[in-house]
GROMACS .gro file of C-alpha atoms in nm:
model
  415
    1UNK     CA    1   0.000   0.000   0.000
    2UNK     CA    2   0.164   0.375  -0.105
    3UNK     CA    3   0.070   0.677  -0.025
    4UNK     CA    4   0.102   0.982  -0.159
    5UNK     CA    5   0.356   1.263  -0.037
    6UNK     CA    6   0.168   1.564   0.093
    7UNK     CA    7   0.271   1.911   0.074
    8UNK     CA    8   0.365   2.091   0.349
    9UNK     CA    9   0.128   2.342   0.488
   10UNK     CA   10   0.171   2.722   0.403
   11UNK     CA   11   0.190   2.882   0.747
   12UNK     CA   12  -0.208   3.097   0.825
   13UNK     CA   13  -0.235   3.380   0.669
   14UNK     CA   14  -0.167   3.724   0.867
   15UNK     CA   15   0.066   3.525   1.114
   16UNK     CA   16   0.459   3.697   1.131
   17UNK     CA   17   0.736   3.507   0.982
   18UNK     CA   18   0.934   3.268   1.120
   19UNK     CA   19   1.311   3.376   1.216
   20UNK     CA   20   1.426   3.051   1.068
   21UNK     CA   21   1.276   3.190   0.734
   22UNK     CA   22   1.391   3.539   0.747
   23UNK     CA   23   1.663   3.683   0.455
   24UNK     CA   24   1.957   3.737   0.601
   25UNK     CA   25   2.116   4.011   0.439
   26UNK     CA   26   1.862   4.262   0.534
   27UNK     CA   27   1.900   4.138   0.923
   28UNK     CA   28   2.257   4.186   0.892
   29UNK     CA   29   2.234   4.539   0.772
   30UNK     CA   30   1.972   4.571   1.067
   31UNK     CA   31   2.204   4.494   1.313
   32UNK     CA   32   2.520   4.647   1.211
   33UNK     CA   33   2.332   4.989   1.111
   34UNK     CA   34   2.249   5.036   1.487
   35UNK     CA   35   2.609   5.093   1.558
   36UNK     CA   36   2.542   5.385   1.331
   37UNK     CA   37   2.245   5.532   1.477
   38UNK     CA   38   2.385   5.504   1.811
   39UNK     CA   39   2.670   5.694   1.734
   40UNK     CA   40   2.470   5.962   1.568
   41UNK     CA   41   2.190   5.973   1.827
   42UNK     CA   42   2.385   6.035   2.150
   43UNK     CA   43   2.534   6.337   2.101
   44UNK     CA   44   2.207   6.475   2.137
   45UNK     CA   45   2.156   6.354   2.470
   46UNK     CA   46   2.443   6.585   2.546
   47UNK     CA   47   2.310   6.920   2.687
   48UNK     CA   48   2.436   7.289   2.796
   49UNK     CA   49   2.688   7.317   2.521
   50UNK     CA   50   2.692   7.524   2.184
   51UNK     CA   51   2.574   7.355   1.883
   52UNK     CA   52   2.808   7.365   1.551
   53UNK     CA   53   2.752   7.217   1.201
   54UNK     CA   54   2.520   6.941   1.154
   55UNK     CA   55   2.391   7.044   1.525
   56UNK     CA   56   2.673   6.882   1.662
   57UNK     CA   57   2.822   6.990   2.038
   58UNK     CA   58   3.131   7.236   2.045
   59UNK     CA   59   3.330   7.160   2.340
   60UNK     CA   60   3.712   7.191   2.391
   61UNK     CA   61   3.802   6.807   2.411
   62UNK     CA   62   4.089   6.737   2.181
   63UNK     CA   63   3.948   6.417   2.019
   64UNK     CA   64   3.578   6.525   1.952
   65UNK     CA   65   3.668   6.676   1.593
   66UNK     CA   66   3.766   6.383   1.495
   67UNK     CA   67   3.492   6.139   1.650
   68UNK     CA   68   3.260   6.458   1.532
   69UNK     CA   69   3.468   6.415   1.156
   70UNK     CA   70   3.415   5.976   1.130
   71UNK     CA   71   3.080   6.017   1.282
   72UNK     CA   72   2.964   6.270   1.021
   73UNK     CA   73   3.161   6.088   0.717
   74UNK     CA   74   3.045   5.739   0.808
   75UNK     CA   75   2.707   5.731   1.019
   76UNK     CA   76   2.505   6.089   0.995
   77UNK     CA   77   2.282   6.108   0.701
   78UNK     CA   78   2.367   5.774   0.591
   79UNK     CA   79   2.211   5.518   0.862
   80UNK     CA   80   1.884   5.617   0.865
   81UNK     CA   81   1.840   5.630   0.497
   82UNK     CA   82   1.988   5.281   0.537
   83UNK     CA   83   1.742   5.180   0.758
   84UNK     CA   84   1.463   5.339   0.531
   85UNK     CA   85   1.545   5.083   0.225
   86UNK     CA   86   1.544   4.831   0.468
   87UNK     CA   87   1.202   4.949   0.595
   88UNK     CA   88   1.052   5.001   0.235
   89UNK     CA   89   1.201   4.606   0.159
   90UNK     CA   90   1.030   4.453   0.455
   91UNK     CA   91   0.748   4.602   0.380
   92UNK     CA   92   0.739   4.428   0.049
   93UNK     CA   93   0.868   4.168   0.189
   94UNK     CA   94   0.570   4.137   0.431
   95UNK     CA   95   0.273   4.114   0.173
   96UNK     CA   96   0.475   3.913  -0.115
   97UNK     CA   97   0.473   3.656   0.199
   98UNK     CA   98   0.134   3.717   0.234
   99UNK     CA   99   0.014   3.663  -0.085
  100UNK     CA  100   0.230   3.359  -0.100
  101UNK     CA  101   0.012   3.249   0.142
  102UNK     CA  102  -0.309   3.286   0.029
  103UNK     CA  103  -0.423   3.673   0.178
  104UNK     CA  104  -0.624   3.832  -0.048
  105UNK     CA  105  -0.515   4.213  -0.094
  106UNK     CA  106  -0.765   4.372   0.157
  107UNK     CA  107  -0.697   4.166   0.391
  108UNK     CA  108  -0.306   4.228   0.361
  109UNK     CA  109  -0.374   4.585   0.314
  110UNK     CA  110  -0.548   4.609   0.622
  111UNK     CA  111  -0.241   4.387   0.768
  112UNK     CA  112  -0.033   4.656   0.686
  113UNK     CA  113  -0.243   4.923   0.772
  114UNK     CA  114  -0.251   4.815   1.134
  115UNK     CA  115   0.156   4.731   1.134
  116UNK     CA  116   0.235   5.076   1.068
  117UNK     CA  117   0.014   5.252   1.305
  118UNK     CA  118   0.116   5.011   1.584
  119UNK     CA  119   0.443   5.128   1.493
  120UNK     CA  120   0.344   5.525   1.524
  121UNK     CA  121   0.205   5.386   1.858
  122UNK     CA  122   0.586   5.252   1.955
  123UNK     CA  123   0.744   5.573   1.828
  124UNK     CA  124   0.531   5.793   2.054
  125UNK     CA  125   0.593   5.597   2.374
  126UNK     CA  126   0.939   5.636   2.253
  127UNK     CA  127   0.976   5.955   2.144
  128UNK     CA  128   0.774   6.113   2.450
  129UNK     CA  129   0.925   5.892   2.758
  130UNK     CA  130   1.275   5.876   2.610
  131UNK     CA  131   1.380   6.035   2.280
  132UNK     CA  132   1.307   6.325   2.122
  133UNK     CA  133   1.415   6.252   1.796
  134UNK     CA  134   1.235   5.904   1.742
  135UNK     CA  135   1.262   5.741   1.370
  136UNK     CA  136   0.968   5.507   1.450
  137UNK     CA  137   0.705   5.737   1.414
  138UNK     CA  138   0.826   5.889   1.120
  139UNK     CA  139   0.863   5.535   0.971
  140UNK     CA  140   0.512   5.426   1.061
  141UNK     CA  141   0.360   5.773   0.906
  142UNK     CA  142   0.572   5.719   0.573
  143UNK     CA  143   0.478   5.360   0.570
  144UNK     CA  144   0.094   5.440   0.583
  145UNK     CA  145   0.188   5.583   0.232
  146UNK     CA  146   0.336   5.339   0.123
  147UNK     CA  147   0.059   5.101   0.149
  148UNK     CA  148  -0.038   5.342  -0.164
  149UNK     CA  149   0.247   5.245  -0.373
  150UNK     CA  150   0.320   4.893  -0.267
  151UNK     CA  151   0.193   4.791  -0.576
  152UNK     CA  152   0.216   5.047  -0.801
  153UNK     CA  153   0.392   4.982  -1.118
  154UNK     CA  154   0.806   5.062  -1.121
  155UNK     CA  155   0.769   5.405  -1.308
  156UNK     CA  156   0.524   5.579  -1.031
  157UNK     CA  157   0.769   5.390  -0.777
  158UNK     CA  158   1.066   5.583  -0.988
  159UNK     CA  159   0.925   5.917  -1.012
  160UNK     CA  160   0.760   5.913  -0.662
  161UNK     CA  161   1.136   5.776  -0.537
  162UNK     CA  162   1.329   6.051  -0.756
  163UNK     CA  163   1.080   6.325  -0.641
  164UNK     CA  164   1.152   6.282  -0.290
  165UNK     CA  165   1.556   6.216  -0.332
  166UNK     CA  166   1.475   6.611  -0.411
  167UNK     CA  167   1.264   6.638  -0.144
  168UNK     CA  168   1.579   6.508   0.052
  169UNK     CA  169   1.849   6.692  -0.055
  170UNK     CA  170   1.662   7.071   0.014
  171UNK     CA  171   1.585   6.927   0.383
  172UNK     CA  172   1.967   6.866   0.360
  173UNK     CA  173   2.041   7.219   0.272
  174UNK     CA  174   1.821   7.360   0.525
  175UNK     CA  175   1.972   7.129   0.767
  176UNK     CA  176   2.299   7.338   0.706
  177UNK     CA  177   2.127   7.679   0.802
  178UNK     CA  178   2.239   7.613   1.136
  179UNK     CA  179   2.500   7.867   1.157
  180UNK     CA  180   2.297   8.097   1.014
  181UNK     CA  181   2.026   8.075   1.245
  182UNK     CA  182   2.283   8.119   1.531
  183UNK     CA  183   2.427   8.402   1.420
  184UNK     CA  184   2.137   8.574   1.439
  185UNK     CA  185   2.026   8.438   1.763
  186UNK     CA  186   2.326   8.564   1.893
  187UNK     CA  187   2.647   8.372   1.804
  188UNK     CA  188   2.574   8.064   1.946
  189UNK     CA  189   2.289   7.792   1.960
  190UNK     CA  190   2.250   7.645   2.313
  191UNK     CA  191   2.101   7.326   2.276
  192UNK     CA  192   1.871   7.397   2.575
  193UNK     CA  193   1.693   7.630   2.309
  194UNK     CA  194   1.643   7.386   2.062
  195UNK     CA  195   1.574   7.068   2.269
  196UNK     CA  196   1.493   7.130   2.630
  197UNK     CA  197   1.423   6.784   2.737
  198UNK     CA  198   1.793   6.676   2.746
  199UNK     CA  199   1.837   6.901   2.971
  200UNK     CA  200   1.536   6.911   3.181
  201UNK     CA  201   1.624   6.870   3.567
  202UNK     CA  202   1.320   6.600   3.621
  203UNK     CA  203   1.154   6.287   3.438
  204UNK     CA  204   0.853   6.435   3.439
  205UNK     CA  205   0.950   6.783   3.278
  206UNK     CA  206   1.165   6.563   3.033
  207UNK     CA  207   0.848   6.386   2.937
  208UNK     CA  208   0.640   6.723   2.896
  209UNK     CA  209   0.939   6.888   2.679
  210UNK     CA  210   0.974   6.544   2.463
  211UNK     CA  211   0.604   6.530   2.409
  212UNK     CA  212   0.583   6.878   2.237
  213UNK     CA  213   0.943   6.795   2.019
  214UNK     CA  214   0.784   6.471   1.939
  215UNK     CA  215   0.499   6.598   1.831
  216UNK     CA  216   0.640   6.897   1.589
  217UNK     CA  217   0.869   6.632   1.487
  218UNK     CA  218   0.573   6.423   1.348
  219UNK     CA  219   0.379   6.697   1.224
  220UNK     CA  220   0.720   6.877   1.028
  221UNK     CA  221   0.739   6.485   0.854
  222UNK     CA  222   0.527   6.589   0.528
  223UNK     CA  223   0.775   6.863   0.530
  224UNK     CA  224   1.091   6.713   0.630
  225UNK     CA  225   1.055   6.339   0.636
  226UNK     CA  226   0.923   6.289   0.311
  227UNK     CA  227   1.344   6.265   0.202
  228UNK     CA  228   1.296   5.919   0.333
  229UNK     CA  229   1.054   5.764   0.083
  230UNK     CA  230   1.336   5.750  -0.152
  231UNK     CA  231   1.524   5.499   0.011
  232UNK     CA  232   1.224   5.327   0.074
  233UNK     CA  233   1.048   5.336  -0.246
  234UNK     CA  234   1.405   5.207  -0.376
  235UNK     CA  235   1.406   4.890  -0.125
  236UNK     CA  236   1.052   4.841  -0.244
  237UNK     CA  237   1.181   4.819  -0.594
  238UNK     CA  238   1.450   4.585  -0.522
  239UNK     CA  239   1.245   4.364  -0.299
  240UNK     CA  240   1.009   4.296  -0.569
  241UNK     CA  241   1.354   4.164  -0.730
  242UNK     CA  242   1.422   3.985  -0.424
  243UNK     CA  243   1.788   4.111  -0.472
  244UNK     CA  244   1.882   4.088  -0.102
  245UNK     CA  245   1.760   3.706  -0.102
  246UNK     CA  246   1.992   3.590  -0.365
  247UNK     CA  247   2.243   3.885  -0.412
  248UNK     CA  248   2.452   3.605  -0.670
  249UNK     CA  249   2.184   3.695  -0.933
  250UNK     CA  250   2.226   4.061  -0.849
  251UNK     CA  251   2.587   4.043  -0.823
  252UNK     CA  252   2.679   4.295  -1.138
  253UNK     CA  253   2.432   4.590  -1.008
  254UNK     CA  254   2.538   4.538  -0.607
  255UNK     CA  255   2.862   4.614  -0.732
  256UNK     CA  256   2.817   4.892  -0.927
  257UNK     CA  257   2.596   5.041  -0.613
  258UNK     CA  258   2.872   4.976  -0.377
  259UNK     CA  259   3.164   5.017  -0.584
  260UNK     CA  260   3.059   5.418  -0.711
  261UNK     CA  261   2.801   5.459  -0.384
  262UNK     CA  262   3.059   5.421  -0.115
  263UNK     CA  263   3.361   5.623  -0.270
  264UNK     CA  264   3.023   5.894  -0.360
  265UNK     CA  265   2.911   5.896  -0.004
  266UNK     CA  266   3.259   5.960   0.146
  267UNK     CA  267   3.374   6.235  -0.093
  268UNK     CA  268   3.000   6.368  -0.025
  269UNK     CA  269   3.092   6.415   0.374
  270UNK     CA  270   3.424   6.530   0.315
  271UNK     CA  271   3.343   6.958   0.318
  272UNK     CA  272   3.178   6.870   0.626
  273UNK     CA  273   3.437   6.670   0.786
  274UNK     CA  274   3.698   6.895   0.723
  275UNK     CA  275   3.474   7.177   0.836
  276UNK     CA  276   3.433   6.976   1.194
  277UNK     CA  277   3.790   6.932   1.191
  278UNK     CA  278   3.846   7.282   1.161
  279UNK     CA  279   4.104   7.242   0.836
  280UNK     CA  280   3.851   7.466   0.577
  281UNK     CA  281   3.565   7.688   0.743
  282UNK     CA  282   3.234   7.712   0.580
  283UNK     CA  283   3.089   8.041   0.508
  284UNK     CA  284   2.706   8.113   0.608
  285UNK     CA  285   2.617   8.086   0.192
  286UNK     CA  286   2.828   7.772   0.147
  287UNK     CA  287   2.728   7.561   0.507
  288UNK     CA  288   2.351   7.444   0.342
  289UNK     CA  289   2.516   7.330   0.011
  290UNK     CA  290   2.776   7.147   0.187
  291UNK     CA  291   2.475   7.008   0.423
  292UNK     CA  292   2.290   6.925   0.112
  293UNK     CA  293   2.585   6.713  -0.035
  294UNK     CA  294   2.606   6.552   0.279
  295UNK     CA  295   2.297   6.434   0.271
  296UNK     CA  296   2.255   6.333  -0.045
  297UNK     CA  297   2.528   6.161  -0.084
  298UNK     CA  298   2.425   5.993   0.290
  299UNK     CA  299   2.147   5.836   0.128
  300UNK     CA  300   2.279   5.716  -0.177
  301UNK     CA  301   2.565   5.562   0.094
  302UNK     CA  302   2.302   5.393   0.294
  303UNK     CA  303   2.189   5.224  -0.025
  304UNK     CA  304   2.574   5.121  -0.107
  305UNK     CA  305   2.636   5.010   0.259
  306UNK     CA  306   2.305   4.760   0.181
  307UNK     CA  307   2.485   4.596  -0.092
  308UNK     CA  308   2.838   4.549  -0.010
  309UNK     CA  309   2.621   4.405   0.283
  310UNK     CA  310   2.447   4.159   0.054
  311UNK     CA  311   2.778   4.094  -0.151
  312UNK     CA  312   2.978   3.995   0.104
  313UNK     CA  313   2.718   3.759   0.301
  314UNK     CA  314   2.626   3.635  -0.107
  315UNK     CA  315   2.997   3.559  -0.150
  316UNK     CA  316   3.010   3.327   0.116
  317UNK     CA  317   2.680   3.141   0.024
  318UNK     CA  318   2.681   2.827  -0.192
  319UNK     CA  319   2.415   2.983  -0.440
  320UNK     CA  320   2.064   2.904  -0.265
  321UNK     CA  321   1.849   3.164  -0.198
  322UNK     CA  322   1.972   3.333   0.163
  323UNK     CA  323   1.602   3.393   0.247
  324UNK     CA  324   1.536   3.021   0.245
  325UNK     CA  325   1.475   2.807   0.552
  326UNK     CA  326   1.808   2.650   0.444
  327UNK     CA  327   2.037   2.941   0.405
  328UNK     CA  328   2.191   3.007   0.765
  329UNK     CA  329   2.486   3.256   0.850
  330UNK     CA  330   2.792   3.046   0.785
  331UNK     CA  331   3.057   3.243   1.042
  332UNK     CA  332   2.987   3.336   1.394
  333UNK     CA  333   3.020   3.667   1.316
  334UNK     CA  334   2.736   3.662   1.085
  335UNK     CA  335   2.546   3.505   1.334
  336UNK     CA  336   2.606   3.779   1.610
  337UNK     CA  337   2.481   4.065   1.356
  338UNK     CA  338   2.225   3.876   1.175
  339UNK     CA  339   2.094   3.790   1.583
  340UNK     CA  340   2.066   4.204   1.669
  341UNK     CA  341   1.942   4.280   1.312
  342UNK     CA  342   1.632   3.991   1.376
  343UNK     CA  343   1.544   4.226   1.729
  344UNK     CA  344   1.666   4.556   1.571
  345UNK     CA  345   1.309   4.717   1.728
  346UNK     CA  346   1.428   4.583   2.089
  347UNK     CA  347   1.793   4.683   2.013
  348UNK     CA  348   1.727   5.053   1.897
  349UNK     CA  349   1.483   5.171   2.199
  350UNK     CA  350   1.715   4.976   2.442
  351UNK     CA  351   1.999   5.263   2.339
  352UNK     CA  352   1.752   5.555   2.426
  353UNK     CA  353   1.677   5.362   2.784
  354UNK     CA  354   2.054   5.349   2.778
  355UNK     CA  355   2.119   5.684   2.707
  356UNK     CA  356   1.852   5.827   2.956
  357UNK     CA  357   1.981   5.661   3.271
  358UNK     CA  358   2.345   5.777   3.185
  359UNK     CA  359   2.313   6.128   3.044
  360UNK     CA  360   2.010   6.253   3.137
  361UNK     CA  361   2.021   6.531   3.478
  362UNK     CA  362   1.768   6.303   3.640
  363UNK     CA  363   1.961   5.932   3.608
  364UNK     CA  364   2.404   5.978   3.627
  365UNK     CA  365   2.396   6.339   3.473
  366UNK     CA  366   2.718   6.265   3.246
  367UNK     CA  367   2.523   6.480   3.002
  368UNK     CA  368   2.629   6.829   3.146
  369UNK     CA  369   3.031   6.699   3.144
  370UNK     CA  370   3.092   6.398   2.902
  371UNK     CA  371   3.259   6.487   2.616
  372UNK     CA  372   3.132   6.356   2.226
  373UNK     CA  373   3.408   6.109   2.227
  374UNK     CA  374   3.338   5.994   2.575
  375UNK     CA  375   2.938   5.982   2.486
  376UNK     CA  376   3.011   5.797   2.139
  377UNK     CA  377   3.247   5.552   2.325
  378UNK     CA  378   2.921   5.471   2.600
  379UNK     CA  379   2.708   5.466   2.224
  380UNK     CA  380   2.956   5.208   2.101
  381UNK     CA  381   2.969   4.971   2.415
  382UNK     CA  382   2.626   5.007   2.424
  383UNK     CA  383   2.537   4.878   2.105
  384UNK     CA  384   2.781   4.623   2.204
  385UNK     CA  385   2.557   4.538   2.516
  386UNK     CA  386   2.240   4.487   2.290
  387UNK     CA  387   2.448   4.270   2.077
  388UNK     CA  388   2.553   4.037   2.350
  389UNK     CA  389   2.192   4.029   2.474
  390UNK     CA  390   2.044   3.921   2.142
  391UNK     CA  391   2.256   3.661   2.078
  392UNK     CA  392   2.148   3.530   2.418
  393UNK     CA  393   1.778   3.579   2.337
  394UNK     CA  394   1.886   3.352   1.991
  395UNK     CA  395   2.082   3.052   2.174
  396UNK     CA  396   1.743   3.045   2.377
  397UNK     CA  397   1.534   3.095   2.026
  398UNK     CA  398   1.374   3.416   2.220
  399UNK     CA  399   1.286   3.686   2.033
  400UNK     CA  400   1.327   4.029   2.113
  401UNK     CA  401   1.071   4.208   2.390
  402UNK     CA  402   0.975   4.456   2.181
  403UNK     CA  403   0.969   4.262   1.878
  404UNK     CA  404   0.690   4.018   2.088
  405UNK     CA  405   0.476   4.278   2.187
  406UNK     CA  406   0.449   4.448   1.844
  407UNK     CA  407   0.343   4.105   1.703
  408UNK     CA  408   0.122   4.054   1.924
  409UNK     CA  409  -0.034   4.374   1.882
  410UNK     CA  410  -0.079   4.327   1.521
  411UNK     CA  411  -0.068   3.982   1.513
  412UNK     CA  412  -0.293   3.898   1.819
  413UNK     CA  413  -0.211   3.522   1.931
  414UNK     CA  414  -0.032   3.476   1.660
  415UNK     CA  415   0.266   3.664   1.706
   0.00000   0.00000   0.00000
């Protein structure tokens, strides 16, 4: 007597996806990317002192030029367009998996609908009880749009994605009016006038101050945010390619991307780094157009960073598809990354707890007296920290605390 083989079961429809089946490129980038915010974010936990270019603290400390310098040329303007495509490919990512299994589109829509506000929901508990300058708000608002163009055809995605790379690059130039707004606010721009609640003596006046930043910062996004829909609209494009799942097939344009993108990005930050350094100074006419190549550039980096990224993990590969259930990291290293990048959600708010207790007037108060090298060396053993902790969560096959109770919240049970 035979019987016949049968197939296995697609997993229910609007249930999240296994970690076992997860790409691993993109969770790579995820967690090696939060080095990079971290190093950009703290120095605005840093409070009392004059601001400079890019917003950046002046203080006397010999080697904060040159942490201010590598910062600017390696992690400012580039991570968070990084994290964009990455955003804009998950996305994708998201309802191609649920189509594969069976959703029909208002259903998914809906799926996605809900995802994104939960994540405006994260971003204001964030943004109001620890950091001002919260990304996951901004991400969820964006992302609400691009439920609009998830599948629109690839020449609105181009002209939508080359409409706001403009959008970008006069945010970047205004960006770079910072000297000119001190100059007329007297020769200098205290932080405490810009944002108050890294400096506020109490929790509780913190929490007021962040809640009014947080929420101009949400209402300026149609104004200033919309710069990010071009790296998302372009990780939308490529994950319709799936091009970070098997980067062999894509191995002639990743190279061109990170071969001309990464070269672009640093020559792009060099006026600025020099100007930190204090080797060229920056008139008040020339500051925004050195802003605005820094920030272009930044985001055509972030996209480069993506696909050395993807190169380097394809290299290693034996050809099969690196989203499949049997493409694993082959080197501990990749594991370690590839463990942060899967709880990226847990990882980034744990650096704003982190950064609260040791800056902030109310928790150690290094804030007033830690110099930007000091606070980017706490940013760096921090993100250190958070990688240590997720690779315990994965030798234990937890996932990430945050990353459970977002599932859960769209999810229900079955997250």
């Amino acid at each position: 007597m035979t019987t016949d083989a049968q197939p296995a079961p697609l997993p229910s429809p609007q249930a999240p996806t296994a970690r076992a089946d997860r790409a691993l490129a993109p969770d790579i980038a995820r967690g090696l990317v939060l080095l990079g915010i971290a190093v950009a974010n703290v120095p605005f936990f840093l409070y009392g002192r004059e601001l400079g270019i890019l917003l950046k603290p002046v203080t006397d400390a010999t080697a904060d030029p040159w942490v201010n310098a590598l910062v600017a040329t390696l992690a400012d303007n580039r991570s968070y367009p990084l994290f964009a495509l990455l955003f804009g490919y998950g996305l994708t990512q998201l309802l191609t998996r649920e189509q594969a299994r069976g959703t029909e589109w208002p259903d998914a829509r809906r799926l996605l609908l809900r995802r994104n506000a939960w994540l405006i929901a994260f971003g204001a508990a964030h943004g109001v009880l620890l950091f001002f300058g919260d990304i996951l708000g901004t991400y969820g608002l964006l992302g609400l749009a691009l439920v609009l163009l998830i599948r629109a055809s690839g020449r609105t995605l181009a002209i939508v994605g080359w409409l706001s790379f403009g959008f970008l690059i006069v945010v970047g130039a205004l960006e770079g009016l910072s000297g000119l707004l001190a100059k007329f606010g007297g020769g200098a721009a205290p932080s405490a006038a810009l944002f108050n609640s890294a400096g506020a003596e109490t929790f509780p006046l913190a929490v007021l101050y962040r809640l009014g930043e947080w929420t101009i910062g949400m209402i300026s996004v149609p104004f200033g945010g919309l710069g990010l829909l071009a790296p998302m609209v372009l990780g939308m494009w490529a994950a319709r390619y799936r091009v970070l799942e098997n980067p062999v097939n894509h191995r002639r344009a990743l190279s061109l991307v990170a071969g001309i993108g990464i070269p672009v990005s640093v020559l792009g930050a060099l006026p600025i780094a020099l100007a930190l350094l204090g080797v060229i100074e920056l008139s008040l006419i020339a500051e925004p157009f050195a802003a605005m190549l820094h920030a272009a550039t930044g985001a055509v980096g972030g996209a480069a960073y993506v696909a050395l990224i993807a190169l380097i993990i394809g290299g290693r590969g034996s050809g099969r598809e690196l989203g499949s259930p049997t493409a694993k990291p082959r080197g501990p290293i990749s594991r370690m990354f590839a463990a942060l990048g899967q709880r990226s959600l847990s990882g980034y708010l744990t650096q704003s707890l982190v950064f609260v207790i040791v800056f902030a007037p109310y928790g150690l108060g290094l804030g007033a007296t830690a110099s930007v090298a000091e606070a980017t060396q706490i940013a760096v053993i921090t993100w250190l920290g958070t990688l240590v902790i997720a690779n315990v969560l994965a030798a234990l096959d937890r996932s990430g605390p945050a990353e459970w109770l977002l599932r859960r919240a769209v999810y229900g049970r079955r997250g």
